[in-house]
Amino acid sequence: MGKKKRKVSAFTKGLAVLMILLLLPGLSASASGASDTTADNTAGESTDSQNTAVPKHHKYIRYNDDDSYTLTLDVTGVSESETSKSKLDVLLIVDQSKSMGTSMGSRGSRLDVLKEIITGKNSLSGAILENENIDGRMAIVSYSGSAGRGDTSWNDASTVLNWTDQKSDLDAKLKRIYAEGGTNCQAGLYEGQKVLKSARSDAQKVVIFLSDGEPTYYYDKNGKTQGSGNFDEGGKSASAAYSQAKKMTDLSGFYTVGISKKSDTEFLKKLVKQVNAREKGTYHADTAAKLTKIFEDITADITEYTCRNVTITDTLSEYVELDDEDPAYSVTAVDSQGRDVDLSEVDVEFSYDSSARTVTVQFPKDFVLDADVTYSIHFNIHPSQKAFDEFADKGYSATGSANSDASGNSTSSGKKGFFSNTSAELTYTYGTSENARSYTAEYEEKPVIQVSVQDKNASLTISKEVRGEMGDKKKTFSFTIRLKDKNKNPVSGEGTGIQAAVYACEGGILPGVTGVEAPEQSSVEFEKDGTAVVSLKHGQTLTIKNLPDGYFFEVTENAEGNTGYTVTYNGEQSDCASGILDGDQTAAVVNQKEYVPDTGIVDGTAGDGILPAAGILAAGAVCGLMLRRRMKH
């Protein structure tokens, strides 16, 4: 599925940094590697998608019945044709001093090799000016240096070609440069700064400065060339170049390339530091083969932009819960023709932070999303107690956004409900195999869920009846109601274990009962332990409404005050009434107490028979005494 990384040299990595700027405005990359390669790097994350390839991504919902929903978040791999054209102005400042005529082997001089690399097959000019994804222009400045009789001011550098978008023009002009004179780096920078003034204001501006040695000439304040031409006397030539470099501003990138074994890398390293550019790098190449390989890799890299290192996060709203503490999820992929793509060897990680209520889905590091393949993450949710409570109290608070329904589903887009999430993000890196930057994109769709009040919500009716000659029909009896969710957790509001859950209720009177009034209570509040207490008298009923379907209930009459009563629940003598709220349920509680005469035969649980029993024992003792007296006489 993913593309393999290609190993390239440190030099290649450095110059590839430059090419990253071609397609990704604001993109930051690095050049690193061998000891002769240095770079000033920046890092960060961009959320600005202008002129940046943003993968298509979509969030939607499907209703599964029984208050279950499937949420899906997808992302589609980016193809190159979908990238926006980026404007890029690249200026080449080319050393044409006499030493650039030194041979680099069978391919000719240093200058010959450089011309071939920039203009030939798979060249830099082709990568910039003939790439359909780039709105590119290039310009050329050449510099050398000489001093002597007849020398004029500011004449050690010239604009060989001003900005052009035609490869043929650039190639032709570059081929006409020849090697002569000394090295006035300041002159090249001075002329280059003039050319940059006509660069496009909305384009990325990049300068590549090429040299094969340290500067030996410089301009005085009048533009006259000064210096020996053989060495940098007192460091004046380098100092003048540094001062000139400081005047270059608002660049996306500034890169120096030292061409030869003797090129002064210390000078070039310091020169880079003077320039105000977001990306900087100093590189060294001393063979034709090395230069060729570098530009071949650059050309390949700029045409292989990929989307990888993908992470999807979805923060759930307080109106939904995952189906389980360790929820099941699935990952699927289809190509542009709707055919399944095998992901059996792709290890996608799914995690849930219950405290932050955030689902995180992470693709493997460096896994590349194939172009036009859509990868989808699916997981199930259901309404939370908060959703039921708020609906019962206020109704729905949101409307589903457009395109938030799965194909064939019609419960979200434009429909009333509660939002399933507070936010969802896609993070990814985009760029070449060696250089890329992280981006973030929001999922715009906002699906909603509903609570199935009419069909699925249940009610619980508790009724009280007092029977028997000794039953006190004026007495108030209290009941404890316990409510648990489908996972047997106490119902206590928003799932926090702190807030109470409040349900509407309605009082009533048992059929055939007269002389009583219906309870005035309008709501029942369940505390954090999932219990609520209500009170009823003979003939009264209390119906608690909109209880979640599938929850567990238990109704128990509290022991205090019912001494001597036989208590039955729904016609059976037991400790409580309990069950599952799979519809409207009833807990019919009957207390019966009959008259019991004083027979002296007691169950030993009360003291009412103590005095009669004592009388019987006393009478027996008297009769026995009289009988013994009669026998004696």
XYZ file of C-alpha atoms in Angstrom:
633
model
C 0.000 0.000 0.000
C 2.643 2.551 1.017
C 5.522 3.740 -1.089
C 9.044 2.845 -0.091
C 11.451 5.554 0.921
C 14.247 6.202 -1.478
C 17.688 6.688 0.070
C 19.434 9.835 -1.111
C 22.597 11.625 -0.195
C 22.889 14.381 2.389
C 23.528 16.787 -0.467
C 20.349 15.639 -2.174
C 18.348 16.043 0.988
C 19.579 19.581 1.301
C 18.654 20.701 -2.181
C 15.383 18.801 -2.002
C 14.465 21.310 0.702
C 14.474 23.972 -1.969
C 12.118 21.996 -4.157
C 9.615 21.555 -1.321
C 9.008 25.274 -1.597
C 7.927 24.799 -5.193
C 4.585 23.253 -4.360
C 3.812 24.012 -0.751
C 3.440 27.654 0.279
C 4.504 28.061 3.866
C 6.135 24.658 3.789
C 9.101 24.178 6.066
C 11.723 21.496 5.576
C 15.304 20.782 6.521
C 18.618 19.990 4.972
C 20.889 17.793 7.009
C 23.498 15.148 6.647
C 27.291 15.106 6.281
C 29.592 17.483 8.078
C 29.976 19.704 5.021
C 26.205 20.340 4.914
C 24.474 22.822 7.206
C 20.993 24.285 7.310
C 18.879 26.586 9.406
C 15.603 24.759 9.938
C 12.162 25.756 11.099
C 9.318 23.526 12.110
C 5.642 23.916 12.708
C 2.170 23.150 11.514
C 0.103 24.911 8.897
C -3.664 25.011 8.783
C -3.740 27.272 5.733
C -4.835 25.134 2.822
C -4.550 27.822 0.151
C -2.405 26.451 -2.697
C -1.915 23.276 -0.655
C -3.168 19.804 -1.511
C -5.858 19.110 1.096
C -7.150 15.531 1.038
C -10.869 15.143 0.635
C -12.390 14.206 3.977
C -15.940 13.600 5.083
C -17.826 12.764 8.273
C -21.278 11.163 8.254
C -23.688 9.078 10.322
C -26.006 6.102 9.857
C -28.920 5.052 12.108
C -28.923 1.320 12.935
C -32.190 0.984 14.933
C -32.402 0.527 18.708
C -30.844 3.962 19.324
C -27.566 2.842 17.758
C -25.662 4.932 15.234
C -22.493 4.357 13.198
C -20.167 7.328 12.795
C -17.755 7.329 9.858
C -14.808 9.621 9.185
C -12.950 9.185 5.914
C -9.996 10.621 4.004
C -9.041 10.240 0.353
C -5.470 10.105 -0.900
C -4.424 13.141 -2.928
C -3.448 12.860 -6.560
C -1.098 15.377 -8.120
C -3.744 16.698 -10.484
C -5.708 17.870 -7.445
C -2.975 20.161 -6.140
C -3.314 23.886 -6.647
C -0.633 25.540 -8.724
C 1.894 27.343 -6.579
C 3.669 30.436 -7.803
C 7.429 30.150 -7.642
C 10.166 32.553 -8.755
C 13.652 30.992 -8.698
C 16.761 33.087 -9.240
C 20.062 31.431 -10.159
C 23.167 33.454 -9.283
C 25.937 31.703 -11.196
C 29.671 32.041 -10.693
C 31.297 32.516 -14.124
C 34.814 33.208 -12.865
C 37.735 31.724 -14.741
C 38.077 28.828 -12.273
C 34.607 27.626 -13.296
C 36.330 26.517 -16.505
C 38.298 23.890 -14.566
C 37.629 20.367 -15.784
C 35.356 18.022 -13.884
C 36.259 15.036 -16.044
C 34.862 13.685 -19.267
C 31.752 15.836 -19.092
C 33.678 19.076 -19.326
C 34.295 22.007 -17.047
C 32.460 22.890 -13.851
C 30.386 25.408 -15.788
C 29.639 22.883 -18.535
C 28.395 20.313 -16.032
C 26.278 22.910 -14.265
C 24.677 24.002 -17.569
C 23.929 20.401 -18.491
C 22.347 19.649 -15.139
C 20.147 22.744 -15.185
C 19.056 22.542 -18.834
C 19.346 18.887 -19.885
C 17.101 15.857 -19.524
C 15.271 15.657 -16.164
C 16.676 19.113 -15.453
C 16.001 21.737 -12.833
C 14.591 24.134 -15.425
C 12.195 21.471 -16.675
C 11.085 20.591 -13.158
C 10.164 24.214 -12.517
C 9.052 25.571 -15.892
C 7.402 22.503 -17.409
C 5.660 21.114 -14.322
C 1.880 21.360 -14.660
C 1.523 21.791 -10.909
C 3.792 24.836 -10.722
C 3.299 28.384 -11.934
C 7.048 28.845 -12.164
C 9.466 31.484 -13.453
C 13.230 31.617 -13.444
C 15.911 34.263 -13.908
C 19.698 34.151 -14.218
C 22.408 36.467 -12.900
C 26.075 35.730 -13.565
C 29.073 37.260 -11.825
C 32.845 37.291 -12.030
C 35.195 40.247 -11.319
C 38.039 42.342 -12.683
C 39.830 45.560 -11.820
C 42.107 47.732 -13.871
C 42.357 50.597 -16.318
C 39.099 51.196 -18.162
C 37.004 49.285 -15.634
C 33.547 50.832 -15.144
C 31.309 50.903 -12.053
C 29.019 48.077 -10.992
C 29.994 45.908 -13.942
C 31.134 42.606 -12.386
C 27.679 41.041 -12.678
C 24.856 41.092 -15.200
C 21.294 39.893 -15.621
C 21.660 37.147 -18.192
C 17.902 36.538 -18.276
C 15.073 38.306 -16.495
C 12.017 36.401 -15.340
C 10.734 33.861 -17.842
C 8.393 30.892 -17.792
C 9.893 29.388 -20.955
C 12.446 26.630 -20.540
C 13.849 27.199 -24.023
C 14.654 30.833 -23.242
C 16.424 29.953 -20.002
C 18.371 27.085 -21.537
C 19.574 29.202 -24.422
C 20.732 32.063 -22.216
C 22.492 29.827 -19.695
C 24.447 28.063 -22.420
C 25.958 31.402 -23.525
C 27.669 32.023 -20.184
C 31.422 31.462 -20.304
C 34.148 31.483 -17.650
C 36.386 34.506 -17.220
C 37.742 36.872 -14.550
C 37.862 36.672 -10.794
C 35.193 36.262 -8.126
C 33.078 39.167 -6.860
C 30.320 37.542 -4.855
C 29.054 40.911 -3.712
C 28.425 41.845 -7.352
C 26.280 38.746 -7.923
C 24.206 39.468 -4.837
C 23.881 43.157 -5.754
C 22.598 42.348 -9.234
C 20.387 39.582 -7.896
C 18.706 41.962 -5.491
C 17.727 44.195 -8.392
C 16.171 41.241 -10.222
C 14.221 40.194 -7.128
C 12.486 43.561 -7.065
C 10.484 42.489 -10.116
C 9.562 39.066 -8.680
C 5.868 38.457 -8.113
C 4.657 39.622 -4.737
C 2.460 36.540 -4.257
C 5.101 34.023 -5.350
C 7.590 32.036 -3.328
C 10.999 33.609 -3.972
C 14.037 31.329 -3.891
C 17.683 32.113 -4.618
C 20.332 29.510 -5.495
C 23.809 30.987 -5.197
C 26.590 28.954 -6.887
C 30.331 29.503 -6.374
C 33.541 27.507 -6.707
C 35.696 29.521 -4.331
C 36.060 32.419 -1.933
C 35.565 36.003 -3.181
C 38.638 37.946 -4.302
C 36.955 41.173 -5.431
C 34.420 43.605 -4.038
C 32.812 46.973 -4.863
C 33.719 50.203 -3.129
C 31.013 52.764 -2.362
C 31.192 54.057 -5.927
C 30.842 50.628 -7.515
C 34.482 50.369 -8.517
C 35.966 46.883 -8.269
C 38.584 46.474 -5.565
C 40.782 43.516 -4.573
C 43.761 41.493 -5.723
C 41.878 38.857 -7.687
C 44.057 36.116 -6.138
C 43.034 36.105 -2.469
C 40.778 38.010 -0.099
C 43.064 40.625 1.362
C 41.974 41.435 4.913
C 38.655 39.642 4.374
C 37.264 42.743 2.670
C 35.678 40.825 -0.239
C 33.849 38.424 2.076
C 32.763 41.262 4.352
C 31.316 43.178 1.393
C 29.399 40.059 0.319
C 28.007 39.605 3.830
C 26.800 43.205 3.926
C 25.127 42.816 0.563
C 23.446 39.559 1.588
C 21.821 41.272 4.566
C 19.859 43.425 2.125
C 18.074 40.395 0.694
C 14.719 40.083 2.450
C 11.363 38.375 2.093
C 12.792 35.190 0.630
C 11.254 31.774 0.986
C 14.638 30.146 0.545
C 18.314 30.988 0.063
C 20.736 28.179 -0.769
C 24.417 28.170 -1.580
C 26.239 25.437 -3.480
C 30.011 25.185 -3.398
C 31.328 23.539 -6.581
C 34.929 22.209 -6.250
C 37.148 20.655 -3.626
C 38.510 24.082 -2.759
C 35.219 25.961 -2.526
C 35.184 27.912 0.729
C 32.344 26.317 2.671
C 32.995 28.497 5.722
C 32.415 31.602 3.623
C 29.229 30.135 2.161
C 27.938 29.035 5.572
C 28.390 32.510 6.947
C 26.896 34.080 3.836
C 23.691 32.082 4.285
C 23.301 33.353 7.833
C 23.192 36.977 6.641
C 20.120 36.510 4.448
C 16.544 36.994 5.676
C 14.949 33.802 4.366
C 12.631 31.263 5.919
C 14.687 28.320 4.654
C 18.486 28.312 4.346
C 21.082 25.744 3.398
C 24.754 25.478 2.427
C 25.911 22.500 0.360
C 29.089 21.230 -1.262
C 29.664 19.145 -4.370
C 32.996 18.410 -5.969
C 32.216 15.953 -8.771
C 30.038 15.976 -11.860
C 28.428 12.707 -10.851
C 27.447 14.119 -7.489
C 25.878 17.211 -9.028
C 24.043 15.106 -11.588
C 22.644 12.754 -8.968
C 21.483 15.685 -6.870
C 19.424 17.233 -9.629
C 18.041 13.886 -10.766
C 16.746 13.286 -7.249
C 15.375 16.803 -7.040
C 13.406 16.284 -10.232
C 12.004 12.993 -8.924
C 11.183 14.399 -5.507
C 9.111 17.328 -6.753
C 6.837 15.007 -8.741
C 6.187 12.552 -5.885
C 4.191 14.534 -3.376
C 2.257 12.227 -1.073
C -0.128 12.356 1.861
C 0.928 10.236 4.840
C 1.246 10.108 8.656
C -2.525 10.472 8.930
C -4.310 10.877 12.258
C -8.037 11.444 12.723
C -9.487 12.754 15.990
C -13.153 13.106 16.891
C -14.268 14.673 20.167
C -17.699 13.365 21.080
C -20.387 15.633 22.434
C -22.043 15.118 25.802
C -25.101 13.786 23.975
C -23.533 10.506 22.854
C -21.590 7.599 24.289
C -19.544 4.864 22.700
C -21.343 1.522 22.729
C -18.746 -0.107 24.993
C -15.823 0.856 27.193
C -13.620 -0.989 24.697
C -15.533 -0.153 21.516
C -15.328 -2.090 18.309
C -14.308 -0.245 15.156
C -13.547 -1.074 11.561
C -11.339 0.368 8.832
C -12.238 0.027 5.180
C -10.870 1.351 1.899
C -12.274 1.599 -1.615
C -10.753 2.909 -4.816
C -12.318 5.437 -7.173
C -14.266 2.617 -8.868
C -15.785 1.457 -5.568
C -13.661 -1.678 -5.364
C -12.448 -2.859 -1.963
C -8.778 -2.273 -1.167
C -7.004 -4.797 1.059
C -5.873 -3.303 4.387
C -5.094 -6.573 6.149
C -1.434 -5.612 6.604
C -2.126 -2.032 7.694
C -2.060 -1.691 11.488
C -4.430 1.196 12.246
C -4.594 2.156 15.936
C -7.895 3.144 17.577
C -8.035 4.684 21.063
C -10.516 6.539 23.255
C -9.728 9.070 25.975
C -12.807 8.955 28.193
C -11.837 12.071 30.150
C -11.477 14.163 27.004
C -14.187 12.178 25.202
C -11.862 11.955 22.190
C -11.569 9.152 19.673
C -8.150 8.960 17.976
C -7.405 6.907 14.880
C -3.790 6.744 13.754
C -2.432 5.222 10.577
C 1.072 3.730 10.697
C 3.997 6.143 10.548
C 4.992 6.909 6.935
C 2.019 4.952 5.560
C 1.143 6.654 2.267
C -2.477 7.157 1.276
C -2.817 5.938 -2.282
C -4.213 8.545 -4.647
C -7.993 8.397 -5.098
C -8.405 5.648 -2.475
C -10.860 6.520 0.292
C -10.000 5.222 3.783
C -12.894 5.103 6.286
C -13.079 4.601 10.053
C -16.392 3.337 11.497
C -17.518 3.058 15.142
C -20.866 2.890 16.940
C -22.411 5.364 19.372
C -25.754 5.749 21.173
C -27.548 8.652 22.885
C -26.362 9.487 26.386
C -28.627 10.052 29.341
C -28.026 13.763 28.804
C -29.733 13.495 25.414
C -32.852 11.869 26.895
C -33.001 14.301 29.781
C -32.584 17.420 27.693
C -35.044 16.250 25.088
C -37.656 15.624 27.778
C -37.030 19.087 29.203
C -36.310 21.286 26.181
C -36.417 19.255 22.978
C -33.620 19.178 20.381
C -31.009 21.938 20.269
C -29.279 21.491 16.894
C -29.776 20.834 13.191
C -27.616 18.412 11.242
C -25.339 20.004 8.675
C -25.512 19.308 4.962
C -23.902 16.075 3.720
C -23.818 14.539 7.207
C -25.874 11.459 6.262
C -24.432 8.179 5.040
C -25.668 7.063 1.646
C -29.302 6.013 2.016
C -29.596 7.505 5.514
C -31.927 10.413 6.278
C -31.665 11.157 9.996
C -29.078 13.960 10.042
C -28.824 16.439 7.154
C -31.248 19.250 7.885
C -32.855 17.262 10.714
C -33.323 18.301 14.337
C -31.301 16.479 16.958
C -28.208 16.714 19.139
C -24.718 17.074 17.679
C -22.707 13.869 17.857
C -19.384 15.671 18.223
C -17.895 19.000 19.232
C -14.978 18.889 16.781
C -13.178 16.540 14.407
C -9.765 16.994 12.785
C -7.585 15.403 10.163
C -3.824 15.842 10.573
C -1.383 14.676 7.931
C 1.952 15.416 6.330
C 2.225 16.359 2.701
C 5.322 16.607 0.573
C 8.038 14.491 -0.917
C 9.388 11.234 0.428
C 12.242 13.094 2.119
C 10.623 16.398 3.025
C 7.131 17.200 4.189
C 5.220 19.309 6.656
C 2.280 18.704 8.938
C -1.140 20.141 8.171
C -4.492 20.139 9.933
C -7.939 20.219 8.351
C -11.302 20.346 10.104
C -14.160 18.018 9.297
C -16.934 20.459 8.412
C -19.875 18.063 8.684
C -21.821 18.059 11.979
C -24.075 14.986 12.213
C -26.905 14.806 14.742
C -28.548 11.967 16.661
C -32.079 11.682 17.998
C -33.629 9.923 20.981
C -36.445 7.514 20.109
C -38.994 8.948 22.535
C -42.208 7.861 20.842
C -41.229 4.330 20.010
C -38.463 3.437 22.414
C -38.717 5.509 25.582
C -40.463 3.795 28.439
C -42.471 4.822 31.474
C -42.650 3.385 34.969
C -45.896 3.618 36.935
C -45.813 3.017 40.693
C -49.201 2.499 42.343
C -50.151 2.151 46.002
C -53.093 0.228 47.419
C -53.822 -0.434 51.100
C -56.093 -3.356 52.028
C -57.370 -5.074 55.191
C -59.368 -4.087 58.257
C -56.264 -2.607 59.925
C -54.823 -0.966 56.836
C -54.250 2.748 57.275
C -55.424 4.391 54.066
C -54.354 7.825 55.259
C -50.758 6.772 55.783
C -47.911 7.917 53.481
C -45.563 5.224 52.235
C -42.128 5.939 50.735
C -40.408 4.062 47.923
C -36.826 3.910 46.678
C -36.396 3.635 42.915
C -33.089 2.441 41.466
C -32.272 3.030 37.807
C -29.287 1.553 35.931
C -28.178 1.906 32.327
C -27.515 -0.923 29.901
C -24.060 -1.440 31.375
C -25.544 -1.701 34.889
C -24.096 1.688 35.860
C -26.241 3.924 38.089
C -28.076 6.568 36.090
C -26.839 9.882 37.386
C -27.168 12.593 34.792
C -24.540 13.146 32.146
C -22.484 10.096 32.932
C -20.282 12.058 35.304
C -21.471 10.403 38.525
C -22.000 13.886 39.965
C -25.079 15.499 38.501
C -28.577 14.240 39.060
C -30.911 12.933 36.347
C -34.365 14.492 36.351
C -37.406 12.939 34.667
C -40.884 14.319 34.290
C -43.652 12.476 36.089
C -47.423 12.637 36.412
C -49.665 11.728 39.359
C -52.848 9.720 39.062
C -55.542 7.730 40.927
C -56.232 4.015 40.785
C -59.487 3.097 39.081
C -62.440 2.820 41.473
C -60.709 4.677 44.300
C -62.528 7.721 45.674
C -61.777 10.340 48.250
C -58.093 10.759 47.341
C -56.176 13.294 45.300
C -53.526 12.614 42.691
C -49.943 13.464 43.690
C -48.834 16.928 42.608
C -45.226 15.890 41.992
C -44.042 16.865 38.476
C -40.516 15.411 38.366
C -38.334 12.723 39.871
C -34.658 13.342 40.528
C -32.137 10.502 40.594
C -29.116 11.248 42.737
C -25.516 10.372 41.865
C -25.946 6.823 43.182
C -28.807 6.262 40.751
C -31.606 6.338 43.364
C -34.723 8.452 43.826
C -37.322 8.483 46.617
C -41.057 9.068 46.076
C -44.069 8.885 48.434
C -47.630 7.670 47.812
C -50.843 7.121 49.735
C -53.582 4.601 49.160
C -55.094 4.888 45.685
C -52.365 7.133 44.274
C -50.137 6.461 41.249
C -47.030 8.144 39.927
C -45.883 7.660 36.301
C -42.268 8.561 35.471
C -41.985 9.385 31.772
C -39.346 9.168 29.019
C -37.134 6.638 30.736
C -34.528 5.149 28.376
C -35.532 1.926 26.734
C -33.444 -1.035 27.873
C -32.494 0.419 31.267
C -32.936 -1.557 34.495
C -35.315 -0.495 37.281
C -36.014 -1.595 40.840
C -38.784 -0.314 43.155
C -38.634 -1.077 46.886
C -41.013 0.104 49.607
C -39.007 1.441 52.499
C -39.365 -0.656 55.684
C -40.086 2.152 58.080
C -43.829 2.536 58.586
C -44.987 -0.744 57.068
C -44.668 -2.935 60.201
C -47.455 -5.469 60.351
C -48.252 -5.168 56.671
C -47.928 -7.895 54.120
C -46.355 -6.304 51.024
C -46.743 -7.644 47.498
C -45.279 -6.345 44.243
C -47.303 -6.981 41.103
C -49.247 -9.681 42.975
C -46.240 -11.514 44.378
C -44.726 -11.367 47.844
C -41.085 -10.338 47.246
C -38.517 -7.778 48.241
C -39.052 -5.433 45.286
C -40.415 -4.958 41.792
C -37.702 -5.032 39.142
C -37.210 -5.502 35.436
C -36.054 -4.004 32.154
C -37.649 -0.926 30.684
C -38.550 -2.483 27.351
C -41.837 -0.606 27.281
C -44.257 0.857 29.803
C -43.744 -0.923 33.122
C -45.767 -1.024 36.344
C -44.827 -1.592 39.977
C -48.165 -2.238 41.729
C -47.446 -2.250 45.468
C -50.200 -3.586 47.784
C -50.004 -3.408 51.581
C -52.466 -5.586 53.519
C -53.077 -5.612 57.278
C -55.866 -7.612 58.941
C -57.309 -7.672 62.539
C -55.690 -10.293 64.842
C -57.637 -11.199 68.128
C -55.770 -11.525 71.504
C -55.607 -15.306 71.804
C -52.368 -15.286 73.696
C -50.896 -17.333 70.896
C -48.317 -15.192 69.481
C -45.407 -15.567 67.195
C -42.941 -14.447 69.833
C -41.985 -11.434 67.828
C -44.062 -9.004 69.913
C -44.853 -8.503 73.651
C -48.664 -8.378 73.321
C -49.231 -11.985 74.843
C -46.963 -11.670 77.859
C -49.651 -10.661 80.406
C -52.280 -13.322 79.407
C -49.605 -16.002 79.515
C -48.557 -14.905 82.990
C -52.216 -15.101 84.160
C -52.568 -18.654 82.932
C -49.385 -19.682 84.725
C -50.574 -18.063 87.976
C -53.977 -19.810 87.786
C -52.270 -23.150 87.300
C -50.121 -22.606 90.354
C -53.210 -21.847 92.581
C -55.068 -24.965 91.382
C -52.069 -27.138 92.187
C -51.770 -25.744 95.704
C -55.483 -26.398 96.465
C -55.231 -29.993 95.218
C -52.298 -30.764 97.505
C -54.208 -29.372 100.532
C -57.205 -31.655 99.832
C -54.988 -34.739 99.644
C -53.371 -33.814 103.009
C -56.720 -33.583 104.781
